[in-house]
Short mmCIF file of C-alpha atoms in Angstrom, two decimals:
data_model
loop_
_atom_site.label_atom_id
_atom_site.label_comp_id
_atom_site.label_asym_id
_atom_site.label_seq_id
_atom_site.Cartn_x
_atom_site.Cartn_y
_atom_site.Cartn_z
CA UNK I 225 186.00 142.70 124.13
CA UNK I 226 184.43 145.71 123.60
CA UNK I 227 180.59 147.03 124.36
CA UNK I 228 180.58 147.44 121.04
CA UNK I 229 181.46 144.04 119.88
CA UNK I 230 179.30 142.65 122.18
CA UNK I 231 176.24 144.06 120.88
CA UNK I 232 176.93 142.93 117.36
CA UNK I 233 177.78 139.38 118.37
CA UNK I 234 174.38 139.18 119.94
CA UNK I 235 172.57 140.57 116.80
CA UNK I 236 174.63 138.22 114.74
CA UNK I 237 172.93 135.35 117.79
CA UNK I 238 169.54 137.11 117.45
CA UNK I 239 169.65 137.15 113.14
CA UNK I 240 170.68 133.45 113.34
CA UNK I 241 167.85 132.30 115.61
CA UNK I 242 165.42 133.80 113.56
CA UNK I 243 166.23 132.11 110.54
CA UNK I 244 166.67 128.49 112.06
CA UNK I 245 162.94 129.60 113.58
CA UNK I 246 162.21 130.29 109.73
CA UNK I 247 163.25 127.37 108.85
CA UNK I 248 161.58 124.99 111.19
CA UNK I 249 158.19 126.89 110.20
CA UNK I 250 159.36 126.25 106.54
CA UNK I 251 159.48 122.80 106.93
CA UNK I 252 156.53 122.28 109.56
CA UNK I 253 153.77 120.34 108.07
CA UNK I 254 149.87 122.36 108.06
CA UNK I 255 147.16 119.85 109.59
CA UNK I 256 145.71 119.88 106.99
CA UNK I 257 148.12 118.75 104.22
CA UNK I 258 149.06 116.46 107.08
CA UNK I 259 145.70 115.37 106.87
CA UNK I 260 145.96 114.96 102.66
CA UNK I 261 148.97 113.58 103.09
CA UNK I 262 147.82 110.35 105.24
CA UNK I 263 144.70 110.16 102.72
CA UNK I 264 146.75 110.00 99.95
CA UNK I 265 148.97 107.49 101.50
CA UNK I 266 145.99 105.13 102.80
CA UNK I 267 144.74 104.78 99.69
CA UNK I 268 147.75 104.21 97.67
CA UNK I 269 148.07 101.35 100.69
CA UNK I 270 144.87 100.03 99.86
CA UNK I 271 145.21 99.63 96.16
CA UNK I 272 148.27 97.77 97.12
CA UNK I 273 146.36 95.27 99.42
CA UNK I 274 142.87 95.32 97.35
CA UNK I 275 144.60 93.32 94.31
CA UNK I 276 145.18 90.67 96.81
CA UNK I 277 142.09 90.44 98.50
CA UNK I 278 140.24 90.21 95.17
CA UNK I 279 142.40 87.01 94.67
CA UNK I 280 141.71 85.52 97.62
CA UNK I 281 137.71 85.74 97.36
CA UNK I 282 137.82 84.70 93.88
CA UNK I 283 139.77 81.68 95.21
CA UNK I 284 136.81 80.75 97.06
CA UNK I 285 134.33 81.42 93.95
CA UNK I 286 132.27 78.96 92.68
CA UNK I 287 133.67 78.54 89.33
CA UNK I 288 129.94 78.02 87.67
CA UNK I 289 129.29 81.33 89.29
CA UNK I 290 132.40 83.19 88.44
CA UNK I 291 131.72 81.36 84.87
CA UNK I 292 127.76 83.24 85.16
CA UNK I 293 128.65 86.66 87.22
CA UNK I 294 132.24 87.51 86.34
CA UNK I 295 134.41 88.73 89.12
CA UNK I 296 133.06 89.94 92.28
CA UNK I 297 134.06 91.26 95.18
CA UNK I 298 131.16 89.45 96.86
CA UNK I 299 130.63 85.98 94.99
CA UNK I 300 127.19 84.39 95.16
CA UNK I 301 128.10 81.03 95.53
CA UNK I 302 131.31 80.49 97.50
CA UNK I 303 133.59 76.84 97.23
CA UNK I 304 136.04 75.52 98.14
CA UNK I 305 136.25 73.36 95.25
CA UNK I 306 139.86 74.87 93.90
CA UNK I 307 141.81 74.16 96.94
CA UNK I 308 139.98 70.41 97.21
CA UNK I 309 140.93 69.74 93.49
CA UNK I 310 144.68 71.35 94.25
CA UNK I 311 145.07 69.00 97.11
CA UNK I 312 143.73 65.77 95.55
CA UNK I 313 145.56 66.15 92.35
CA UNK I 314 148.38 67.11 94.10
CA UNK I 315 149.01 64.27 96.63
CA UNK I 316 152.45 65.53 97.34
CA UNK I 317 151.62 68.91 98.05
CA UNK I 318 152.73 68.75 101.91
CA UNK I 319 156.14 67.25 100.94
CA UNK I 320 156.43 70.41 98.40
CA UNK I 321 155.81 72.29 100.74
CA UNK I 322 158.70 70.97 103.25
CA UNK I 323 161.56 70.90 100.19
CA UNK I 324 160.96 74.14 99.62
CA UNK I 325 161.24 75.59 102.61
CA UNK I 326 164.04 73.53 103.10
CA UNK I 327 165.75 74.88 100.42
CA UNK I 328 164.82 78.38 100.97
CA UNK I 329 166.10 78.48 104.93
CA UNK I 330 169.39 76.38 103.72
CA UNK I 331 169.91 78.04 100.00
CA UNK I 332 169.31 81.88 102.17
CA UNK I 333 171.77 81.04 105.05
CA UNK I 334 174.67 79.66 102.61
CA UNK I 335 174.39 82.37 100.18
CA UNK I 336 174.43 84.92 102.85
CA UNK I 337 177.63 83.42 103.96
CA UNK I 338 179.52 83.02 100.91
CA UNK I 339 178.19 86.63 99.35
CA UNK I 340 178.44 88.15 103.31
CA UNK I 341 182.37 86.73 102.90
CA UNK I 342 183.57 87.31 99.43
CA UNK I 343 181.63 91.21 99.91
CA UNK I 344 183.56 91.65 103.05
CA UNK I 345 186.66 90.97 101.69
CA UNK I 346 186.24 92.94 98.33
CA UNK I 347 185.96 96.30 100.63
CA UNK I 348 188.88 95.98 102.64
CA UNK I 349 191.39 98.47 101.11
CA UNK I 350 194.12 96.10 102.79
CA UNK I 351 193.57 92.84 100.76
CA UNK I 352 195.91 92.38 98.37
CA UNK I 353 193.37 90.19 95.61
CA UNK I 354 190.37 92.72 95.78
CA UNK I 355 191.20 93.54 91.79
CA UNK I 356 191.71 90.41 90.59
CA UNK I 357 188.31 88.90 92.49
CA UNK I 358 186.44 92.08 92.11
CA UNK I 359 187.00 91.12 87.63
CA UNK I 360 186.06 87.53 88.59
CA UNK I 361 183.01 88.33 89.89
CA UNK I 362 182.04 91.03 87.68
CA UNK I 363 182.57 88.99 84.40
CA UNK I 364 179.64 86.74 84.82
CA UNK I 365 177.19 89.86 84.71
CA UNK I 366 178.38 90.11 81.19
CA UNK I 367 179.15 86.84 79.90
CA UNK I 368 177.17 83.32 80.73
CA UNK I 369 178.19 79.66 79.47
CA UNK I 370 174.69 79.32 78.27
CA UNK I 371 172.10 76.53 79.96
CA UNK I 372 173.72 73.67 78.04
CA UNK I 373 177.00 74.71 79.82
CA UNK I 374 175.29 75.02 83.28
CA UNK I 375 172.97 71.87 82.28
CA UNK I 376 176.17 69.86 82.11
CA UNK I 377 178.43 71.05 84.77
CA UNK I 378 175.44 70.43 87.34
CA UNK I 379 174.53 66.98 85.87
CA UNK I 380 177.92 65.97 84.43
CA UNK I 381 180.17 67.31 86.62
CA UNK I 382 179.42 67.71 90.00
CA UNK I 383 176.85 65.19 89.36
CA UNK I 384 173.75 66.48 91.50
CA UNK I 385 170.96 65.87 89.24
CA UNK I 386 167.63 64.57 91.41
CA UNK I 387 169.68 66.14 94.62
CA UNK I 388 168.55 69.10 96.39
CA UNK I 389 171.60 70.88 95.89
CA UNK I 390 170.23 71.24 92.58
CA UNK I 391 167.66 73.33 93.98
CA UNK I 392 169.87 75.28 95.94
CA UNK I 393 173.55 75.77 94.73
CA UNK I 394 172.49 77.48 91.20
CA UNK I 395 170.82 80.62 93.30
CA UNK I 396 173.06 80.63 95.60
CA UNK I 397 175.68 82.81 94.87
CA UNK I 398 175.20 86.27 92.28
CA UNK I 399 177.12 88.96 91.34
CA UNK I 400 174.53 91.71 91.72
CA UNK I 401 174.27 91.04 95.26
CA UNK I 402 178.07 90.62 95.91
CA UNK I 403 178.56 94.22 94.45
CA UNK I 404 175.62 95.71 96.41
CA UNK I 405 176.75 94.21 99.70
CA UNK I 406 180.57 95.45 98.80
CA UNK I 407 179.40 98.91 98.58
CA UNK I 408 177.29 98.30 101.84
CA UNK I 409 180.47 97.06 103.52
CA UNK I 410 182.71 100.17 102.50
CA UNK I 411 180.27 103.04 103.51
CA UNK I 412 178.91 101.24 106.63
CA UNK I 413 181.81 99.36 108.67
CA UNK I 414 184.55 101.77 109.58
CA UNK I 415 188.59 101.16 108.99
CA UNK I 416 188.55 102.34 112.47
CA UNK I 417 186.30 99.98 114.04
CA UNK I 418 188.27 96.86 112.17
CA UNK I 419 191.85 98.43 112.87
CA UNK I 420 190.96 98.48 116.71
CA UNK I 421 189.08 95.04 116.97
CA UNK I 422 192.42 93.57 115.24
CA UNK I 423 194.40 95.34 117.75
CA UNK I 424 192.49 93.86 120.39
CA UNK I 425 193.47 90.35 119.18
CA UNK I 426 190.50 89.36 117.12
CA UNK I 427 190.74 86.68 114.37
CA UNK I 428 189.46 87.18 110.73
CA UNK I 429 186.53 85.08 112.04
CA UNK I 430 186.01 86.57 115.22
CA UNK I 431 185.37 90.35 113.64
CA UNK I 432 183.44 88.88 110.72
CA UNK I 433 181.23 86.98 113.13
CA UNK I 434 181.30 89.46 116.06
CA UNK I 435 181.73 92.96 114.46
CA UNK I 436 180.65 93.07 111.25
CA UNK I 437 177.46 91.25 111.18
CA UNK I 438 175.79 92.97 113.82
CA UNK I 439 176.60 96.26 112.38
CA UNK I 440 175.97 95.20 108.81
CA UNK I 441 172.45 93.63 109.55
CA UNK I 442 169.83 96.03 107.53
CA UNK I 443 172.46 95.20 104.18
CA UNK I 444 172.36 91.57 105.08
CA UNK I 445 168.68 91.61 105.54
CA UNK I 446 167.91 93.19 102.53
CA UNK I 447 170.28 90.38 100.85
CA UNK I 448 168.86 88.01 102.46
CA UNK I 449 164.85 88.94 101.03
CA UNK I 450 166.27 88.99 97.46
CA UNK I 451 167.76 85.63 97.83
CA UNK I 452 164.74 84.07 100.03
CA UNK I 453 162.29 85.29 97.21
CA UNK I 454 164.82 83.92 94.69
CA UNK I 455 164.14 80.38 96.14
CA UNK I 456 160.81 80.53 97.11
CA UNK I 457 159.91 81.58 93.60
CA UNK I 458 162.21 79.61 91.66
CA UNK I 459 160.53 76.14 89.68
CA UNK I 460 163.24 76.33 86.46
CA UNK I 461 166.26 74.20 88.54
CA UNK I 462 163.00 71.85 89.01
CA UNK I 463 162.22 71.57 85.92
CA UNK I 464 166.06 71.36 84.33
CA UNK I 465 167.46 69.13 87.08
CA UNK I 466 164.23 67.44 89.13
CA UNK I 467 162.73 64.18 87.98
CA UNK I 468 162.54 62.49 91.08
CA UNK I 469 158.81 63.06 92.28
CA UNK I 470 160.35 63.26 95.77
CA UNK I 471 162.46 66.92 95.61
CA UNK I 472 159.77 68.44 93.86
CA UNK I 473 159.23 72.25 95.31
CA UNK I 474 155.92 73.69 95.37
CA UNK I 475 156.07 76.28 92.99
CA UNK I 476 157.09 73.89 90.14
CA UNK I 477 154.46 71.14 91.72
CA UNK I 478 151.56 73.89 90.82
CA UNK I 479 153.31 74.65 87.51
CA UNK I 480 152.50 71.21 87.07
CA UNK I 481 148.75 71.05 88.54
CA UNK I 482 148.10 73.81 85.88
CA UNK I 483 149.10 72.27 83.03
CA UNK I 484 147.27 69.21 83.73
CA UNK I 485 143.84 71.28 83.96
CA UNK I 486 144.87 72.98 80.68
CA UNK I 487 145.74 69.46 78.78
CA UNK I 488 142.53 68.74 79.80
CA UNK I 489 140.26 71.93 79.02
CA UNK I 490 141.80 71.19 75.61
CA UNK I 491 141.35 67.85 74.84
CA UNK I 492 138.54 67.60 76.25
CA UNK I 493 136.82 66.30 73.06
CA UNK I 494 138.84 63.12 73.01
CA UNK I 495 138.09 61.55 76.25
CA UNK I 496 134.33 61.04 75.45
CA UNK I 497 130.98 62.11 77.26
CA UNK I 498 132.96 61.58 80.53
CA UNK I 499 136.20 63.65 79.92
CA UNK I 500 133.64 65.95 78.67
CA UNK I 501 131.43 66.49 81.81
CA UNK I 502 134.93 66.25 84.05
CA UNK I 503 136.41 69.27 81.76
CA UNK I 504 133.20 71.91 82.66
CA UNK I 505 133.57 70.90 86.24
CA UNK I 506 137.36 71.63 86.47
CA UNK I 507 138.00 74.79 88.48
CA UNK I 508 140.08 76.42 85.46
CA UNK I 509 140.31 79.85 86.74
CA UNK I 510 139.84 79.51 90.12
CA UNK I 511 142.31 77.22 90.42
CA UNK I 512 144.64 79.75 89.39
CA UNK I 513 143.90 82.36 91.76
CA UNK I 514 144.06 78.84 94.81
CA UNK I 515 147.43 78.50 93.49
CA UNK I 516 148.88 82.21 93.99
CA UNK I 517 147.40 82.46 97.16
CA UNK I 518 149.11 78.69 97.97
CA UNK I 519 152.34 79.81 96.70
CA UNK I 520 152.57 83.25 98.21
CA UNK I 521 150.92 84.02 101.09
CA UNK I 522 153.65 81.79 103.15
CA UNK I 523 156.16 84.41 101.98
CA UNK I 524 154.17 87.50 103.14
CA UNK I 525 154.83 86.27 106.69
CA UNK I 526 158.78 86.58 105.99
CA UNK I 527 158.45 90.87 105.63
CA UNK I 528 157.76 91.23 109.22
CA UNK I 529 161.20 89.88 110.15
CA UNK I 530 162.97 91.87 107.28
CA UNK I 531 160.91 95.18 108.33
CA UNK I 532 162.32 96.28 110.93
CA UNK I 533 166.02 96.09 109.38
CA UNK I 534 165.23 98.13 106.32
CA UNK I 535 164.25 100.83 108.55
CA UNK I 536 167.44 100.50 110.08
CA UNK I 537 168.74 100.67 106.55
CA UNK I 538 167.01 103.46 105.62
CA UNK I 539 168.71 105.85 108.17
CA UNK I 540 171.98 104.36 107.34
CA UNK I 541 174.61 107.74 106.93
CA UNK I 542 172.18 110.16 108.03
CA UNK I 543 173.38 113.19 109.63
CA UNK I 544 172.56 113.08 113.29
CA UNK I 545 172.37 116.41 115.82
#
C-alpha cells in the first residue's frame, strides 16, 4: 500500500471519528433538561400515586365529617367506622379472602401452562397442525356461544356449578394471550437453540421445561399479570355460577356489602324511626373507598415480582455493541 493510500485511509479514520463524536454529543443529555426531565417525570409519578392516597384517607373519614367538609386531604375527624361495618357485615370476609387467592395462584399457574403450551407449539415452523389450531383459536375472538351457551355447558355439562373450578376454568384460557405469547415465542426462542437441545437428546418436555421457560420469562410474566388481575378482579363467574356462601371471592363478597348499604339508604323510609337512624349512620361513601382499598391494595404487592421481568422484556431484540 502506498503513502498515498495510507494517508487517505486515516482521514477516512479521522472523518469517521468525528462524526460518531458528533453523534454522542447529539444525543448527550444537558443537566439541565436532565434536570426537567426528572421533574416532569416525578410529578407525572405523583399524580399517579396521589389518586390513591386520597382514597385511602378518605377511607378513614368520618363519614358525618366527609358528609359536613367534603373531601380532604386532611379529614377532621378520622374513623375507622367503614372497615368495622365491612368486617361485621361481612362475617366471611377472611374466607373471601383465602378462595380468592386460591383461585388466583391456581387459575394463574394452569393458564400459564395451557396458553405457555398451545403458544409454544403454534410457533414452531415444524408442527404439522399450527394452521388448523392457529383458526381454532382465533375463531372465538370473533364469534361467542353467548352466556346462556356458557351458562349451560358449565352447569349442565361439566356440571361445576357451586365448585371452584367455576371460578377458575372460565378465565383460564384466552385467545388474546395465546396469540401474544405465539409471537413472543417466534421472535424470542431461536430454531437454533431448539434444533441443538433436540440433538442433545432432550424430550418435548424437557426443552419446554428446561429451555424455553427460562428464556421466555419477561413474555410469561407479562401473561401471567394479565391473567392474575383477570382473577383477582373477576366477581361475574360468582355471581353466574356461586350460590354456595362458602366459594364466595372477595370481590363479589363486597359487590354484595354494597348493595346491602344501598337497599338500605333507599328504603330507608320503610323500616321505621329505627331503620331510619341506622340509614344516616351507615358509612355510604366511605365504605366505598374501605372497599377499593380492601380489594386492591393486596394486588399492588404482586408488581414487584412482575417488575423486574418487564424490564427484561423491554430490552428484548435490542441491538447490543
Amino acid at each position: 500500500m502506498s503513502f498515498a493510500e495510507r494517508r487517505k485511509e486515516r482521514a477516512k479514520e479521522k472523518q469517521l471519528q468525528k462524526l460518531e463524536e458528533q453523534q454522542c454529543e447529539w444525543n448527550k443529555i444537558k443537566k439541565p433538561t436532565n434536570v426537567l426531565f426528572n421533574i416532569i417525570l416525578s410529578v407525572l409519578s405523583l399524580l399517579c400515586v396521589i389518586p390513591f392516597i386520597f382514597v385511602i384517607i378518605i377511607s378513614f373519614t368520618d363519614e358525618q365529617s366527609l358528609t359536613m367538609n367534603g373531601y380532604r386531604f386532611i379529614p377532621e375527624k378520622w374513623s375507622l367506622y367503614a372497615y368495622e361495618y365491612i368486617v361485621s357485615a361481612g362475617q366471611n370476609i377472611l374466607k373471601s379472602y383465602g378462595v380468592t387467592i386460591l383461585v388466583t395462584v391456581v387459575g394463574t399457574l394452569l393458564g400459564l401452562l395451557l396458553i405457555g403450551t398451545y403458544a409454544y407449539a403454534l410457533s414452531r415452523k415444524t408442527y404439522a397442525f399450527r394452521s388448523f389450531f392457529t383458526k381454532v383459536i382465533t375463531v372465538p375472538m370473533l364469534f361467542s356461544g353467548g352466556m346462556i351457551a356458557n351458562y349451560l355447558v358449565m352447569t349442565k355439562v361439566l356440571m361445576l356449578k357451586n365448585s371452584v373450578w367455576a371460578l377458575i376454568l372460565p378465565l383460564c384460557m384466552n385467545s388474546f394471550n395465546v396469540i401474544v405469547l405465539r409471537t413472543f415465542f417466534k421472535t424470542s426462542i431461536p430454531d437454533a437453540v431448539v434444533e441443538s437441545a433436540k440433538i442433545d437428546g432432550a424430550s418435548e418436555w424437557k426443552l419446554f421445561f428446561k429451555i424455553v421457560i427460562p428464556m421466555a420469562m419477561p413474555g410469561l410474566a407479562t401473561i401471567g399479570l394479565f391473567l392474575t388481575l383477570g382473577y383477582w378482579n373477576d366477581w361475574f363467574n360468582a355471581l353466574m355460577y356461586i350460590d354456595d356462601k362458602s366459594w364466595v371471592p372477595l370481590q363479589f363478597l363486597m359487590i354484595q356489602i354494597q348493595n346491602s348499604i344501598d337497599w338500605l339508604a333507599s328504603n330507608k323510609s320503610m323500616m321505621g324511626v329505627e331503620g331510619i337512624q341506622a340509614a344516616a349512620n351507615l358509612p355510604k361513601e366511605t365504605i366505598k373507598m374501605a372497599i377499593v382499598v380492601i380489594s386492591t391494595l393486596p394486588i399492588i404487592f404482586a408488581y414487584p415480582f412482575f417488575q423486574r421481568y418487564f424490564v427484561n422484556g423491554l430490552t428484548v431484540g435490542a441491538v447490543k455493541e
